PDB file of C-alpha atoms in Angstrom:
ATOM      1  CA  MET A   1       6.001   6.736  17.939  1.00  0.00           C
ATOM      2  CA  SER A   2       8.830   5.698  20.166  1.00  0.00           C
ATOM      3  CA  GLU A   3       7.984   2.214  19.096  1.00  0.00           C
ATOM      4  CA  LEU A   4       8.713   2.207  15.808  1.00  0.00           C
ATOM      5  CA  LYS A   5      12.157   1.455  15.444  1.00  0.00           C
ATOM      6  CA  GLY A   6      14.568  -0.841  13.189  1.00  0.00           C
ATOM      7  CA  SER A   7      14.497  -0.781   9.528  1.00  0.00           C
ATOM      8  CA  GLU A   8      11.890   0.928   7.288  1.00  0.00           C
ATOM      9  CA  THR A   9      10.118  -2.173   6.816  1.00  0.00           C
ATOM     10  CA  ASP A  10       9.994  -2.885  10.328  1.00  0.00           C
ATOM     11  CA  ARG A  11       8.696   0.332  11.282  1.00  0.00           C
ATOM     12  CA  PHE A  12       5.955   0.106   8.886  1.00  0.00           C
ATOM     13  CA  LEU A  13       5.100  -3.332  10.060  1.00  0.00           C
ATOM     14  CA  LYS A  14       4.929  -1.997  13.511  1.00  0.00           C
ATOM     15  CA  PHE A  15       2.804   1.010  12.679  1.00  0.00           C
ATOM     16  CA  PHE A  16       0.348  -1.275  10.730  1.00  0.00           C
ATOM     17  CA  ALA A  17       0.254  -3.905  13.616  1.00  0.00           C
ATOM     18  CA  ILE A  18      -0.331  -1.027  16.344  1.00  0.00           C
ATOM     19  CA  LEU A  19      -3.316   0.054  14.338  1.00  0.00           C
ATOM     20  CA  ASN A  20      -4.537  -3.274  13.349  1.00  0.00           C
ATOM     21  CA  THR A  21      -4.271  -4.467  16.750  1.00  0.00           C
ATOM     22  CA  LEU A  22      -6.369  -1.512  18.256  1.00  0.00           C
ATOM     23  CA  LEU A  23      -9.069  -2.159  15.515  1.00  0.00           C
ATOM     24  CA  GLU A  24      -9.428  -5.650  16.361  1.00  0.00           C
ATOM     25  CA  GLU A  25      -9.768  -5.238  19.932  1.00  0.00           C
ATOM     26  CA  LYS A  26     -12.602  -2.589  19.613  1.00  0.00           C
ATOM     27  CA  LYS A  27     -14.135  -4.962  17.198  1.00  0.00           C
ATOM     28  CA  LEU A  28     -14.010  -2.604  14.397  1.00  0.00           C
ATOM     29  CA  GLY A  29     -12.259  -4.426  11.561  1.00  0.00           C
ATOM     30  CA  ARG A  30      -8.656  -5.290  10.590  1.00  0.00           C
ATOM     31  CA  ILE A  31      -5.951  -4.172   8.170  1.00  0.00           C
ATOM     32  CA  LEU A  32      -4.285  -6.193   5.675  1.00  0.00           C
ATOM     33  CA  VAL A  33      -1.180  -5.722   4.056  1.00  0.00           C
ATOM     34  CA  GLY A  34      -0.939  -6.479   0.453  1.00  0.00           C
ATOM     35  CA  GLY A  35       2.112  -5.821  -2.093  1.00  0.00           C
ATOM     36  CA  PHE A  36       4.377  -4.633   0.867  1.00  0.00           C
ATOM     37  CA  ALA A  37       4.350  -8.359   1.665  1.00  0.00           C
ATOM     38  CA  ALA A  38       6.823  -8.651  -1.249  1.00  0.00           C
ATOM     39  CA  GLU A  39       9.240  -6.582   0.562  1.00  0.00           C
ATOM     40  CA  ILE A  40       8.611  -8.626   3.801  1.00  0.00           C
ATOM     41  CA  TYR A  41       9.061 -12.312   2.013  1.00  0.00           C
ATOM     42  CA  SER A  42      11.972 -11.180   0.037  1.00  0.00           C
ATOM     43  CA  GLY A  43      14.026 -10.213   2.951  1.00  0.00           C
ATOM     44  CA  ARG A  44      13.960  -6.555   1.524  1.00  0.00           C
ATOM     45  CA  GLY A  45      15.686  -7.624  -1.623  1.00  0.00           C
ATOM     46  CA  TYR A  46      12.324  -5.821  -3.398  1.00  0.00           C
ATOM     47  CA  ARG A  47      11.586  -2.277  -1.916  1.00  0.00           C
ATOM     48  CA  THR A  48       8.427  -0.923  -2.433  1.00  0.00           C
ATOM     49  CA  GLY A  49       7.589   2.885  -2.722  1.00  0.00           C
ATOM     50  CA  ASP A  50       4.373   2.471  -0.939  1.00  0.00           C
ATOM     51  CA  VAL A  51       2.208   0.296   1.218  1.00  0.00           C
ATOM     52  CA  ASP A  52      -1.152  -1.040  -0.023  1.00  0.00           C
ATOM     53  CA  ILE A  53      -3.682  -1.793   2.358  1.00  0.00           C
ATOM     54  CA  ILE A  54      -6.945  -3.596   2.567  1.00  0.00           C
ATOM     55  CA  ILE A  55      -9.127  -2.212   5.630  1.00  0.00           C
ATOM     56  CA  GLU A  56     -12.195  -4.673   6.259  1.00  0.00           C
ATOM     57  CA  GLY A  57     -14.976  -4.461   8.612  1.00  0.00           C
ATOM     58  CA  GLY A  58     -16.057  -1.179   8.394  1.00  0.00           C
ATOM     59  CA  ALA A  59     -13.120   0.680   9.885  1.00  0.00           C
ATOM     60  CA  GLY A  60     -12.132   2.520   6.612  1.00  0.00           C
ATOM     61  CA  ASP A  61     -13.281   6.036   7.691  1.00  0.00           C
ATOM     62  CA  LEU A  62     -11.504   5.757  10.852  1.00  0.00           C
ATOM     63  CA  VAL A  63      -8.246   4.643   9.494  1.00  0.00           C
ATOM     64  CA  LYS A  64      -8.584   7.561   6.754  1.00  0.00           C
ATOM     65  CA  GLN A  65      -9.402   9.889   9.573  1.00  0.00           C
ATOM     66  CA  VAL A  66      -5.868   8.759  11.409  1.00  0.00           C
ATOM     67  CA  LEU A  67      -3.994   8.765   8.226  1.00  0.00           C
ATOM     68  CA  LYS A  68      -5.270  12.333   7.418  1.00  0.00           C
ATOM     69  CA  GLU A  69      -4.365  13.604  10.869  1.00  0.00           C
ATOM     70  CA  ILE A  70      -0.532  12.257  10.229  1.00  0.00           C
ATOM     71  CA  SER A  71      -0.080  12.513   6.091  1.00  0.00           C
ATOM     72  CA  ASP A  72      -0.387  15.027   3.270  1.00  0.00           C
ATOM     73  CA  ARG A  73      -2.734  13.774   0.681  1.00  0.00           C
ATOM     74  CA  GLY A  74      -1.115  12.881  -2.509  1.00  0.00           C
ATOM     75  CA  LEU A  75      -3.481  11.823  -5.716  1.00  0.00           C
ATOM     76  CA  ARG A  76      -4.277   8.677  -4.323  1.00  0.00           C
ATOM     77  CA  ILE A  77      -2.021   8.169  -1.633  1.00  0.00           C
ATOM     78  CA  TYR A  78      -1.506   9.403   2.139  1.00  0.00           C
ATOM     79  CA  LEU A  79       2.267  10.385   2.576  1.00  0.00           C
ATOM     80  CA  PRO A  80       3.026  10.296   6.267  1.00  0.00           C
ATOM     81  CA  LYS A  81       4.535  13.258   8.030  1.00  0.00           C
ATOM     82  CA  ILE A  82       6.131  11.057  10.824  1.00  0.00           C
ATOM     83  CA  ARG A  83       9.712  10.921  10.269  1.00  0.00           C
ATOM     84  CA  GLU A  84       9.969   7.064  11.230  1.00  0.00           C
ATOM     85  CA  ILE A  85       7.419   6.056   8.376  1.00  0.00           C
ATOM     86  CA  SER A  86       7.879   8.889   5.894  1.00  0.00           C
ATOM     87  CA  GLU A  87       9.674   6.784   3.199  1.00  0.00           C
ATOM     88  CA  LYS A  88       6.474   5.233   1.783  1.00  0.00           C
ATOM     89  CA  GLY A  89       3.311   6.121   0.873  1.00  0.00           C
ATOM     90  CA  ILE A  90       0.166   4.465   2.132  1.00  0.00           C
ATOM     91  CA  ASP A  91      -2.683   3.293  -0.485  1.00  0.00           C
ATOM     92  CA  ILE A  92      -5.900   2.077   0.709  1.00  0.00           C
ATOM     93  CA  VAL A  93      -6.747  -0.320  -2.216  1.00  0.00           C
ATOM     94  CA  GLY A  94      -9.895  -2.066  -0.858  1.00  0.00           C
ATOM     95  CA  ASP A  95     -12.255  -2.991   1.912  1.00  0.00           C
ATOM     96  CA  VAL A  96     -12.659  -6.898   1.226  1.00  0.00           C
ATOM     97  CA  TYR A  97     -10.043  -9.620   0.866  1.00  0.00           C
ATOM     98  CA  THR A  98     -10.640 -11.321  -2.072  1.00  0.00           C
ATOM     99  CA  LYS A  99      -7.572 -14.014  -2.443  1.00  0.00           C
ATOM    100  CA  ARG A 100      -8.159 -17.672  -2.263  1.00  0.00           C
ATOM    101  CA  LYS A 101      -5.983 -18.375   0.765  1.00  0.00           C
ATOM    102  CA  PRO A 102      -6.406 -16.563   3.842  1.00  0.00           C
ATOM    103  CA  PRO A 103      -4.324 -13.985   5.235  1.00  0.00           C
ATOM    104  CA  ILE A 104      -1.602 -14.598   7.568  1.00  0.00           C
ATOM    105  CA  ARG A 105      -1.918 -13.060  11.032  1.00  0.00           C
ATOM    106  CA  MET A 106       1.706 -11.994  11.738  1.00  0.00           C
ATOM    107  CA  GLN A 107       2.850 -11.256  15.210  1.00  0.00           C
ATOM    108  CA  VAL A 108       5.043  -8.347  14.905  1.00  0.00           C
ATOM    109  CA  ASP A 109       5.932  -8.260  18.673  1.00  0.00           C
ATOM    110  CA  SER A 110       4.543  -9.426  22.105  1.00  0.00           C
ATOM    111  CA  SER A 111       1.642  -6.944  21.755  1.00  0.00           C
ATOM    112  CA  TYR A 112       0.736  -6.272  18.208  1.00  0.00           C
ATOM    113  CA  TYR A 113       0.084  -7.955  14.864  1.00  0.00           C
ATOM    114  CA  VAL A 114      -1.129  -7.302  11.437  1.00  0.00           C
ATOM    115  CA  TYR A 115      -2.445  -9.702   8.708  1.00  0.00           C
ATOM    116  CA  ILE A 116      -0.488 -10.063   5.303  1.00  0.00           C
ATOM    117  CA  LEU A 117      -1.008 -11.747   2.108  1.00  0.00           C
ATOM    118  CA  PRO A 118       0.403 -15.402   2.269  1.00  0.00           C
ATOM    119  CA  PRO A 119       3.677 -15.846   0.130  1.00  0.00           C
ATOM    120  CA  GLU A 120       2.104 -17.827  -2.172  1.00  0.00           C
ATOM    121  CA  GLU A 121      -0.385 -15.291  -2.939  1.00  0.00           C
ATOM    122  CA  VAL A 122       2.333 -12.890  -3.501  1.00  0.00           C
ATOM    123  CA  ILE A 123       4.040 -15.031  -6.189  1.00  0.00           C
ATOM    124  CA  ILE A 124       0.843 -15.802  -7.808  1.00  0.00           C
ATOM    125  CA  THR A 125      -0.228 -12.198  -8.040  1.00  0.00           C
ATOM    126  CA  TYR A 126       3.238 -10.989  -9.420  1.00  0.00           C
ATOM    127  CA  LEU A 127       3.466 -13.721 -11.817  1.00  0.00           C
ATOM    128  CA  GLU A 128       0.097 -12.976 -13.259  1.00  0.00           C
ATOM    129  CA  ALA A 129       1.189  -9.361 -13.672  1.00  0.00           C
ATOM    130  CA  TRP A 130       4.210 -10.879 -15.548  1.00  0.00           C
ATOM    131  CA  LYS A 131       2.300 -12.569 -17.861  1.00  0.00           C
ATOM    132  CA  PHE A 132      -0.517 -10.206 -18.555  1.00  0.00           C
ATOM    133  CA  TRP A 133       1.509  -7.032 -18.532  1.00  0.00           C
ATOM    134  CA  ASN A 134       4.862  -8.348 -19.670  1.00  0.00           C
ATOM    135  CA  SER A 135       6.158  -6.433 -16.142  1.00  0.00           C
ATOM    136  CA  THR A 136       9.501  -7.643 -15.730  1.00  0.00           C
ATOM    137  CA  GLU A 137       9.373  -5.915 -12.227  1.00  0.00           C
ATOM    138  CA  ASP A 138       6.813  -8.299 -11.317  1.00  0.00           C
ATOM    139  CA  ARG A 139       8.662 -10.922 -12.330  1.00  0.00           C
ATOM    140  CA  ILE A 140      11.805 -10.188 -10.257  1.00  0.00           C
ATOM    141  CA  LYS A 141       9.241  -9.670  -7.058  1.00  0.00           C
ATOM    142  CA  ALA A 142       7.897 -13.169  -7.587  1.00  0.00           C
ATOM    143  CA  VAL A 143      11.280 -14.580  -7.986  1.00  0.00           C
ATOM    144  CA  LEU A 144      12.616 -12.770  -5.008  1.00  0.00           C
ATOM    145  CA  VAL A 145       9.919 -14.111  -2.828  1.00  0.00           C
ATOM    146  CA  TYR A 146      10.423 -17.485  -3.887  1.00  0.00           C
ATOM    147  CA  LEU A 147      14.086 -17.725  -3.627  1.00  0.00           C
ATOM    148  CA  ASN A 148      13.736 -16.343  -0.095  1.00  0.00           C
ATOM    149  CA  GLY A 149      11.924 -18.983   1.216  1.00  0.00           C
ATOM    150  CA  GLY A 150       8.376 -17.428   1.040  1.00  0.00           C
ATOM    151  CA  SER A 151       6.946 -20.182  -0.916  1.00  0.00           C
ATOM    152  CA  LYS A 152       7.746 -22.857   1.841  1.00  0.00           C
ATOM    153  CA  GLY A 153       4.447 -22.012   3.291  1.00  0.00           C
ATOM    154  CA  ALA A 154       2.875 -19.529   5.727  1.00  0.00           C
ATOM    155  CA  GLU A 155       4.092 -20.627   8.791  1.00  0.00           C
ATOM    156  CA  ASP A 156       8.133 -20.733   7.949  1.00  0.00           C
ATOM    157  CA  PRO A 157       8.885 -16.807   7.626  1.00  0.00           C
ATOM    158  CA  PHE A 158       7.309 -15.518  10.613  1.00  0.00           C
ATOM    159  CA  ARG A 159       5.584 -17.798  13.068  1.00  0.00           C
ATOM    160  CA  GLN A 160       8.740 -18.541  15.051  1.00  0.00           C
ATOM    161  CA  GLY A 161      10.723 -15.322  15.061  1.00  0.00           C
ATOM    162  CA  GLY A 162       8.621 -12.430  14.410  1.00  0.00           C
ATOM    163  CA  MET A 163      10.009  -9.408  13.497  1.00  0.00           C
ATOM    164  CA  ASP A 164      13.590 -10.372  14.209  1.00  0.00           C
ATOM    165  CA  SER A 165      13.271 -13.264  11.872  1.00  0.00           C
ATOM    166  CA  PRO A 166      16.283 -13.608   9.465  1.00  0.00           C
ATOM    167  CA  HIS A 167      13.688 -13.412   6.741  1.00  0.00           C
ATOM    168  CA  ILE A 168      13.172  -9.553   7.212  1.00  0.00           C
TER     169      ILE A 168
END
């Protein structure tokens, strides 16, 4: 866990990137980060209380086993006991990515990467929630992602700078 350094956002990204990279190297599947992408794209202007993940390719049981070893279990979420990643819960929300645009492969450092929702999908998801549930919090998330440049396209925020990018 000594690799989990930096801001809370950076530490969670690194944790999931390590886990995802190991899964893909063993051809077991991949991890996609959902709503947490709003925190990433908004430059931490929006902070989430949990990280929603999708685990594709049949690796769900293995990831759940890892999370059980390092977490307490809430009603639905895993609450990590490791200090570096104890600030947020982890929620496995599915096993199939269903959005229209493909996820972005985000290189977290030279060795590890994770997949995240594209900024356009984040904005659309939160605008839909605002419209259908009158959720002002979701409106704020969409606006923060848009204003921070998340809507410029998938390439812009992360391809050049990784975790040290000014967008994080």
